[in-house]
Coordinates of C-alpha atoms in Angstrom, one line a residue:
X240 CA -22.2 -21.0 -27.2
X241 CA -19.9 -21.0 -30.2
X242 CA -16.2 -21.5 -29.7
X243 CA -13.7 -18.8 -30.5
X244 CA -12.5 -20.7 -33.6
X245 CA -16.1 -21.1 -34.9
X246 CA -16.7 -17.4 -34.5
X247 CA -13.5 -16.6 -36.2
X248 CA -14.4 -18.8 -39.2
X249 CA -17.9 -17.2 -39.5
X250 CA -16.4 -13.7 -39.5
X251 CA -13.7 -14.6 -42.0
X252 CA -16.4 -16.1 -44.2
X253 CA -18.3 -12.8 -44.0
X254 CA -15.1 -10.9 -44.9
X255 CA -14.6 -13.1 -48.0
X256 CA -18.2 -12.6 -49.0
X257 CA -17.9 -8.8 -48.8
X258 CA -14.9 -9.0 -51.1
X259 CA -16.8 -11.3 -53.6
X260 CA -19.6 -8.7 -53.7
X261 CA -17.0 -6.1 -54.7
X262 CA -17.3 -4.2 -51.4
X263 CA -14.1 -3.0 -49.8
X264 CA -14.2 -3.9 -46.1
X265 CA -11.4 -1.5 -45.4
X266 CA -12.0 1.7 -47.4
X267 CA -9.7 4.6 -47.1
X268 CA -12.2 7.4 -46.6
X269 CA -14.9 8.0 -43.9
X270 CA -18.0 10.1 -44.7
X271 CA -18.4 11.4 -41.2
X272 CA -20.1 14.8 -40.8
X273 CA -20.5 14.9 -37.0
X274 CA -18.9 13.3 -33.9
X275 CA -21.4 11.5 -31.8
X276 CA -21.1 13.9 -28.9
X277 CA -21.9 16.8 -31.3
X278 CA -25.0 15.0 -32.4
X279 CA -26.3 14.7 -28.8
X280 CA -25.3 18.3 -28.0
X281 CA -27.2 19.6 -31.0
X282 CA -30.0 17.1 -31.1
X283 CA -32.9 19.5 -30.8
X284 CA -31.6 21.7 -33.6
X285 CA -30.6 18.8 -35.9
X286 CA -33.8 16.8 -35.3
X287 CA -36.1 19.7 -35.9
X288 CA -34.3 20.6 -39.2
X289 CA -34.4 17.0 -40.3
X290 CA -30.8 17.5 -41.4
X291 CA -29.0 14.3 -42.4
X292 CA -26.0 13.5 -40.2
X293 CA -23.4 10.9 -40.8
X294 CA -21.6 9.3 -37.8
X295 CA -18.9 6.7 -37.7
X296 CA -17.8 4.3 -35.0
X297 CA -17.5 0.8 -33.6
X298 CA -20.6 -1.2 -33.4
X299 CA -21.1 -2.3 -29.8
X300 CA -24.6 -3.7 -29.8
X301 CA -27.1 -5.3 -32.3
X302 CA -30.7 -6.0 -31.5
X303 CA -33.1 -7.6 -34.0
X304 CA -36.9 -6.8 -33.9
X305 CA -38.5 -8.3 -37.0
X306 CA -38.2 -5.8 -39.8
X307 CA -36.0 -3.5 -37.7
X308 CA -32.6 -3.7 -36.3
X309 CA -31.2 -1.4 -33.6
X310 CA -27.4 -1.0 -33.3
X311 CA -25.2 0.9 -30.9
X312 CA -22.4 2.9 -32.5
X313 CA -19.6 4.3 -30.4
X314 CA -16.7 6.7 -31.2
X315 CA -14.3 8.3 -28.7
X316 CA -16.8 11.1 -27.9
X317 CA -19.9 9.0 -27.1
X318 CA -22.5 6.4 -28.2
X319 CA -25.7 6.6 -30.2
X320 CA -28.4 4.3 -31.3
X321 CA -28.9 3.5 -35.0
X322 CA -32.2 2.2 -36.4
X323 CA -32.1 0.1 -39.6
X324 CA -35.7 -0.4 -41.1
X325 CA -36.3 -3.0 -43.8
X326 CA -39.1 -1.0 -45.5
X327 CA -36.9 2.1 -45.7
X328 CA -33.6 0.5 -46.7
X329 CA -35.1 -2.1 -49.1
X330 CA -32.4 -4.3 -50.6
X331 CA -29.6 -2.6 -48.6
X332 CA -31.1 -4.0 -45.4
X333 CA -29.8 -7.4 -46.3
X334 CA -26.3 -6.0 -46.1
X335 CA -26.6 -5.9 -42.3
X336 CA -26.1 -9.7 -42.2
X337 CA -22.4 -9.1 -42.8
X338 CA -22.2 -6.8 -39.7
X339 CA -20.8 -8.0 -36.3
X340 CA -20.3 -6.4 -33.0
X341 CA -16.8 -4.8 -33.2
X342 CA -17.1 -3.7 -36.8
X343 CA -16.4 -0.1 -37.7
X344 CA -19.3 1.3 -39.7
X345 CA -20.9 4.6 -40.8
X346 CA -24.6 5.5 -40.9
X347 CA -26.4 8.5 -42.4
X348 CA -29.9 9.7 -41.6
X349 CA -32.2 12.0 -39.7
X350 CA -32.5 12.2 -36.0
X351 CA -35.5 11.3 -33.8
X352 CA -36.3 10.3 -30.2
X353 CA -37.8 6.9 -29.4
X354 CA -40.9 6.5 -27.2
X355 CA -38.4 5.9 -24.3
X356 CA -36.7 9.2 -25.2
X357 CA -33.5 7.7 -26.6
X358 CA -31.8 9.8 -29.3
X359 CA -31.6 7.8 -32.5
X360 CA -30.5 8.0 -36.1
X361 CA -32.8 6.3 -38.7
X362 CA -30.3 5.1 -41.3
X363 CA -31.0 6.0 -44.9
X364 CA -27.5 4.8 -45.9
X365 CA -24.7 2.9 -44.2
X366 CA -21.5 1.1 -44.9
X367 CA -18.5 -0.8 -43.6
X368 CA -15.4 1.0 -42.6
X369 CA -13.4 -1.9 -41.1
X370 CA -14.4 -5.5 -40.6
X371 CA -13.6 -6.9 -37.2
X372 CA -12.5 -10.6 -37.6
X373 CA -11.8 -11.3 -34.0
X374 CA -14.6 -11.0 -31.5
X375 CA -14.3 -8.6 -28.6
X376 CA -13.6 -10.7 -25.5
X377 CA -16.3 -9.3 -23.3
X378 CA -18.9 -10.4 -25.8
X379 CA -18.0 -14.1 -25.7
X380 CA -15.2 -15.1 -23.4
X381 CA -14.3 -12.2 -21.0
X382 CA -10.9 -10.8 -20.3
X383 CA -10.0 -11.1 -16.6
X384 CA -6.4 -12.4 -16.5
X385 CA -4.2 -9.5 -15.3
X386 CA -1.1 -10.5 -17.3
X387 CA -3.2 -11.0 -20.5
X388 CA -4.8 -7.6 -19.9
X389 CA -1.4 -5.9 -19.5
X390 CA 0.1 -7.6 -22.6
X391 CA -2.9 -6.8 -24.8
X392 CA -3.9 -3.4 -23.5
X393 CA -5.8 -2.6 -26.7
X394 CA -8.2 -5.5 -26.0
X395 CA -8.4 -4.5 -22.4
X396 CA -9.6 -1.0 -23.5
X397 CA -12.2 -2.6 -25.8
X398 CA -13.5 -5.1 -23.2
X399 CA -13.5 -2.9 -20.0
X400 CA -15.1 0.5 -20.0
X401 CA -13.6 1.4 -16.7
X402 CA -10.1 0.9 -18.1
X403 CA -11.0 3.1 -21.1
X404 CA -12.3 5.8 -18.7
X405 CA -9.1 5.5 -16.6
X406 CA -7.0 6.1 -19.7
X407 CA -9.1 9.2 -20.6
X408 CA -8.6 10.5 -17.0
X409 CA -4.8 9.8 -17.2
X410 CA -4.5 12.0 -20.3
X411 CA -6.6 14.7 -18.6
X412 CA -4.5 14.6 -15.5
X413 CA -1.2 15.0 -17.4
X414 CA -2.8 17.8 -19.4
X415 CA -3.9 19.6 -16.2
X416 CA -0.5 19.2 -14.7
X417 CA 1.2 20.7 -17.8
X418 CA -1.3 23.6 -17.9
X419 CA -0.6 24.3 -14.2
X420 CA 3.1 24.4 -14.7
X421 CA 2.8 26.5 -17.8
X422 CA 0.7 29.0 -15.8
X423 CA 3.4 29.2 -13.2
X424 CA 6.0 30.1 -15.8
X425 CA 7.7 26.8 -16.3
X426 CA 8.7 25.7 -19.8
X427 CA 8.7 22.1 -21.0
X428 CA 12.0 20.6 -22.3
X429 CA 13.3 17.3 -23.6
X430 CA 16.5 15.5 -22.5
X431 CA 18.2 12.3 -23.8
X432 CA 16.8 8.9 -23.1
X433 CA 19.9 7.1 -24.3
X434 CA 22.8 8.0 -21.9
X435 CA 26.5 7.1 -21.7
X436 CA 26.3 7.1 -17.9
X437 CA 23.2 6.4 -16.0
X438 CA 22.5 8.8 -13.1
X439 CA 20.0 10.9 -11.3
X440 CA 18.7 8.1 -9.2
X441 CA 19.9 4.9 -7.4
X442 CA 18.6 2.2 -9.7
X443 CA 19.7 -0.7 -11.9
X444 CA 19.7 0.4 -15.6
X445 CA 18.8 -1.3 -18.9
X446 CA 21.9 -1.6 -21.0
X447 CA 22.2 -1.4 -24.8
X448 CA 24.9 -1.0 -27.4
X449 CA 25.4 1.8 -29.9
X450 CA 26.8 0.1 -33.0
X451 CA 27.8 3.3 -34.8
X452 CA 29.7 4.7 -31.8
X453 CA 30.9 1.3 -30.5
X454 CA 30.0 2.1 -26.9
X455 CA 27.7 0.7 -24.3
X456 CA 24.8 3.0 -23.4
X457 CA 21.9 3.0 -20.9
X458 CA 18.2 3.8 -21.0
X459 CA 17.8 6.6 -18.5
X460 CA 16.8 5.9 -14.9
X461 CA 16.1 9.6 -14.4
X462 CA 16.5 12.8 -16.4
X463 CA 17.9 14.8 -13.5
X464 CA 21.5 15.4 -14.5
X465 CA 20.6 16.5 -18.0
X466 CA 17.8 18.8 -16.7
X467 CA 20.3 20.5 -14.4
X468 CA 22.7 21.0 -17.3
X469 CA 19.9 23.1 -18.8
X470 CA 19.8 25.1 -15.6
X471 CA 23.5 25.6 -15.9
X472 CA 22.9 26.7 -19.5
X473 CA 20.6 29.5 -18.5
X474 CA 17.1 28.2 -18.1
X475 CA 15.4 29.1 -14.8
X476 CA 12.1 27.1 -14.6
X477 CA 11.9 23.9 -16.5
X478 CA 10.1 20.5 -16.4
X479 CA 10.0 17.3 -18.4
X480 CA 7.3 14.7 -18.6
X481 CA 8.6 11.4 -19.9
X482 CA 9.5 7.8 -19.6
X483 CA 12.2 6.4 -17.3
X484 CA 13.5 2.8 -17.2
X485 CA 14.7 0.7 -14.3
X486 CA 15.8 -2.9 -14.6
X487 CA 14.1 -3.9 -11.3
X488 CA 11.1 -5.8 -9.9
X489 CA 7.5 -5.5 -10.8
X490 CA 4.7 -5.0 -8.3
X491 CA 1.7 -2.7 -7.8
X492 CA 3.9 0.3 -7.3
X493 CA 6.8 -0.5 -9.6
X494 CA 7.2 -1.1 -13.3
X495 CA 10.4 -1.2 -15.4
X496 CA 9.0 1.5 -17.7
X497 CA 7.2 4.4 -15.9
X498 CA 6.4 8.0 -16.4
X499 CA 7.6 10.9 -14.3
X500 CA 7.4 14.7 -14.2
X501 CA 10.7 16.2 -13.2
X502 CA 10.9 20.0 -12.4
X503 CA 13.9 22.2 -11.7
X504 CA 13.6 25.7 -10.4
X505 CA 16.6 28.1 -10.2
X506 CA 16.9 30.5 -7.2
X507 CA 14.5 28.3 -5.2
X508 CA 15.1 26.2 -2.1
X509 CA 13.7 23.0 -0.6
X510 CA 11.1 24.8 1.6
X511 CA 9.9 27.0 -1.2
X512 CA 9.6 23.9 -3.4
X513 CA 7.7 22.1 -0.7
X514 CA 5.1 24.8 -0.5
X515 CA 4.8 24.7 -4.3
X516 CA 4.5 20.9 -4.3
X517 CA 1.6 21.2 -1.7
X518 CA -0.1 23.7 -3.9
X519 CA 0.4 21.5 -7.0
X520 CA -1.0 18.3 -5.5
X521 CA -3.9 20.2 -3.9
X522 CA -4.8 21.6 -7.3
X523 CA -4.6 18.1 -8.9
X524 CA -6.7 16.5 -6.2
X525 CA -9.3 19.2 -6.2
X526 CA -9.5 19.1 -10.0
X527 CA -10.2 15.4 -10.2
X528 CA -11.6 14.2 -6.8
X529 CA -15.0 15.3 -5.6
X530 CA -14.5 15.0 -1.9
X531 CA -10.9 15.8 -0.8
X532 CA -12.0 15.8 2.9
X533 CA -12.8 12.1 2.8
X534 CA -11.5 10.3 -0.3
X535 CA -11.8 6.6 -0.4
X536 CA -9.0 4.8 -2.1
X537 CA -9.0 1.0 -2.2
X538 CA -11.4 0.7 0.8
X539 CA -9.4 3.2 3.0
X540 CA -10.3 6.8 3.7
X541 CA -7.8 9.6 3.1
X542 CA -7.8 13.3 4.1
X543 CA -6.4 15.3 1.2
X544 CA -7.0 18.9 2.5
X545 CA -4.0 21.1 3.1
X546 CA -1.8 21.8 4.9
X547 CA 0.1 18.5 4.7
X548 CA 1.8 17.5 7.9
X549 CA 5.6 17.0 8.1
X550 CA 7.6 14.3 9.8
X551 CA 11.3 14.2 10.2
X552 CA 13.2 11.1 9.1
X553 CA 14.5 10.5 12.6
X554 CA 11.1 11.0 14.1
X555 CA 9.7 8.4 11.7
X556 CA 12.4 5.9 12.7
X557 CA 11.8 6.4 16.4
X558 CA 8.0 5.9 15.8
X559 CA 8.7 2.7 14.0
X560 CA 11.5 1.0 16.0
X561 CA 12.6 3.5 18.7
X562 CA 16.0 4.3 17.0
X563 CA 17.4 7.4 15.5
X564 CA 19.6 7.2 12.4
X565 CA 22.7 7.6 14.6
X566 CA 22.2 4.0 15.8
X567 CA 24.6 1.4 14.4
X568 CA 23.8 -0.9 11.4
X569 CA 23.7 -3.9 13.7
X570 CA 21.0 -2.2 15.8
X571 CA 19.0 -1.5 12.7
X572 CA 19.4 -5.1 11.6
X573 CA 18.1 -6.4 14.9
X574 CA 15.2 -3.9 14.9
X575 CA 14.2 -4.8 11.4
X576 CA 14.3 -8.6 12.0
X577 CA 12.3 -8.1 15.2
X578 CA 9.5 -6.5 13.0
X579 CA 9.7 -9.4 10.5
X580 CA 11.6 -7.4 7.9
X581 CA 14.2 -9.3 5.9
X582 CA 17.7 -7.8 5.6
X583 CA 20.1 -8.7 2.8
X584 CA 23.7 -9.5 3.4
X585 CA 25.8 -6.4 3.5
X586 CA 22.7 -4.2 2.9
X587 CA 23.7 -0.6 3.8
X588 CA 22.2 1.0 6.9
X589 CA 20.4 3.7 4.9
X590 CA 18.5 1.0 2.9
X591 CA 17.5 -0.9 6.0
X592 CA 16.2 2.3 7.6
X593 CA 14.3 3.2 4.4
X594 CA 12.7 -0.2 4.4
X595 CA 11.7 0.1 8.0
X596 CA 9.9 3.4 7.3
X597 CA 8.2 2.1 4.2
X598 CA 7.0 -1.0 6.0
X599 CA 6.0 0.4 9.3
X600 CA 5.3 4.2 8.9
X601 CA 3.9 4.7 5.5
X602 CA 0.9 2.4 6.1
X603 CA -0.2 4.7 9.0
X604 CA -0.3 7.9 6.8
X605 CA -3.9 8.6 5.8
X606 CA -3.0 12.1 4.7
X607 CA -0.3 13.2 2.3
X608 CA 2.7 13.8 4.5
X609 CA 6.1 15.4 3.9
X610 CA 9.0 13.2 5.1
X611 CA 12.0 15.5 5.5
X612 CA 15.6 15.5 6.5
X613 CA 16.8 12.2 5.1
X614 CA 20.3 10.7 5.7
X615 CA 23.0 12.3 3.5
X616 CA 24.3 8.9 2.4
X617 CA 20.8 8.2 0.9
X618 CA 20.8 11.5 -0.9
X619 CA 23.9 11.9 -3.1
X620 CA 22.5 14.8 -5.1
X621 CA 21.0 16.8 -2.3
X622 CA 22.5 19.7 -0.4
X623 CA 22.8 19.1 3.4
X624 CA 22.4 21.1 6.6
X625 CA 23.2 20.0 10.2
X626 CA 24.2 16.6 8.8
X627 CA 20.7 16.1 7.2
X628 CA 19.8 16.2 3.5
X629 CA 17.7 19.1 2.5
X630 CA 15.2 16.7 1.0
X631 CA 11.6 15.8 1.1
X632 CA 9.2 13.1 -0.1
X633 CA 5.5 13.4 -0.2
X634 CA 4.2 10.0 1.0
X635 CA 0.9 8.4 1.7
X636 CA -0.4 5.0 2.6
X637 CA -1.3 2.8 -0.3
X638 CA 1.2 4.1 -2.8
X639 CA 4.2 5.1 -0.8
X640 CA 6.2 8.1 -2.3
X641 CA 4.3 10.3 -4.7
X642 CA 7.4 12.5 -5.2
X643 CA 11.0 13.0 -4.2
X644 CA 12.7 16.4 -4.0
X645 CA 15.7 18.3 -2.7
X646 CA 17.9 21.4 -2.8
X647 CA 20.4 20.5 -5.5
X648 CA 24.1 20.3 -4.9
X649 CA 25.8 23.0 -6.9
X650 CA 29.3 22.7 -5.4
X651 CA 31.2 20.6 -7.9
X652 CA 33.8 19.5 -5.3
X653 CA 31.1 18.3 -2.9
X654 CA 29.2 16.6 -5.7
X655 CA 32.3 14.8 -6.8
X656 CA 32.8 13.6 -3.3
X657 CA 29.3 12.3 -3.2
X658 CA 29.8 10.4 -6.5
X659 CA 33.0 8.9 -5.1
X660 CA 31.1 7.6 -2.1
X661 CA 28.5 6.1 -4.5
X662 CA 31.4 4.4 -6.4
X663 CA 32.6 2.9 -3.1
X664 CA 29.1 1.6 -2.4
X665 CA 29.0 0.1 -5.9
X666 CA 32.3 -1.8 -5.3
X667 CA 30.9 -3.0 -2.0
X668 CA 28.0 -4.7 -3.9
X669 CA 25.3 -1.9 -4.2
X670 CA 24.2 -2.4 -7.8
X671 CA 21.9 0.6 -7.6
X672 CA 24.6 3.1 -6.6
X673 CA 25.2 6.0 -8.9
X674 CA 28.3 6.4 -11.2
X675 CA 30.9 9.1 -11.3
X676 CA 29.8 11.5 -14.0
X677 CA 32.9 13.7 -14.8
X678 CA 31.0 15.5 -17.5
X679 CA 28.4 16.6 -15.1
X680 CA 31.0 17.7 -12.6
X681 CA 32.6 19.7 -15.3
X682 CA 29.3 21.3 -16.1
X683 CA 28.9 22.3 -12.4
X684 CA 32.3 24.0 -12.6
X685 CA 30.8 26.5 -14.9
X686 CA 28.4 27.5 -12.1
X687 CA 24.8 26.5 -11.3
X688 CA 22.6 28.8 -9.3
X689 CA 20.8 27.6 -6.1
X690 CA 18.2 25.2 -7.5
X691 CA 15.5 23.0 -6.1
X692 CA 14.2 20.0 -8.1
X693 CA 11.5 17.4 -7.8
X694 CA 10.4 14.2 -9.5
X695 CA 6.7 13.1 -9.4
X696 CA 5.6 9.6 -10.2
X697 CA 2.8 10.2 -12.7
X698 CA 1.7 6.6 -12.7
X699 CA 1.3 6.5 -8.9
X700 CA -0.5 9.8 -8.9
X701 CA -3.0 8.6 -11.5
X702 CA -3.5 5.3 -9.8
X703 CA -4.4 7.2 -6.6
X704 CA -6.7 9.7 -8.3
X705 CA -8.5 7.0 -10.3
X706 CA -8.7 4.5 -7.4
X707 CA -6.7 1.9 -9.4
X708 CA -5.2 -1.0 -7.3
X709 CA -1.8 -0.7 -9.1
X710 CA 0.1 1.6 -11.5
X711 CA -0.3 -0.8 -14.4

């Protein structure tokens, strides 16, 4: 087997030879008349009429049979076989020696079916569209290193058909979610990614510096506070699909750059939004999963049929360690350590409780489950009732939270108090605590209607639907 460097030199030599022959290996125009899928869909009509079709795409296979060469050509819609016959093409046949797997080419000719029934174009003319100098990894060396695949995603797409299919499904899932929300009367909006104060979630931000303004700014950790400013400004049903950035760890469920859908609905409450969320997820699952009664994700079986059960936060804690949230921090520390869960120095009680539930309860949930009534101190943007946050998360084993939602605080004095508590937590060492946002408080003082809001982790949803082991 040739080494990578040897293959590279051979291809570079072919590139130079093409140029010496006066052939542009990177022409501007493409003569395509049909996408490959269209050729297959209209094969009977096109083959009977003997009409010449021209397709373009990447060459993914080459097979030599004496005076004939078969090639596979692939575009984003499909793949088709091309037949190059020496007695038909005459001198042009010799040009194929400059072709390699990975090249973009075009071919024109009539359609026919082989004895095996494979739809094929017999080329009467063909040409180069883009010479590939580097070999596709799967053809020679493979591409299995996870970090390498993440860094060079374009190569991963070329080398792994399942990754390409997952990308296609990702785009289809996002499109389907958009269409569902449009159909329910929501409008799509945009909010700033660069923010003077990071807020909307407890997370460490990425910092940058605005040279023209001379101020420190942050990449958003969440769009929430800006979306609610739009509610204050008069919009009733809005959503945004976009990137958020959190300067935190990387694992199968977390990435510093990730995609969310956040939605805000004026005159709606938590329970109404919970029903809407169940309907939305049910729609997404049924649209992309064949068997929602027994769906296998990463070798475990999940039941995705509605209604989704609900479990209160205290109920989950009692199930895990026999404590309610009223117990002391010391009791939670002891309970966590007894279960092998590490606790950081001065870690707040609400974070210890949250870790306990994630480690001990989430893995038992083989059906999407609403976790409700969280601690107030863990929910600084949520309304409260009976000393519980009017909040819910949709959680499932394998990928933890799929969404986070609550009835939004619209009392400016109470929101200011919650921000002040967050500032205290920050001074006590909680780097993820939210900041006091006086501009947002001022916006609330103009009045915001009762509103419910939700954030959905698009990457986790797609990983679950496509049976991917991680969100990467």
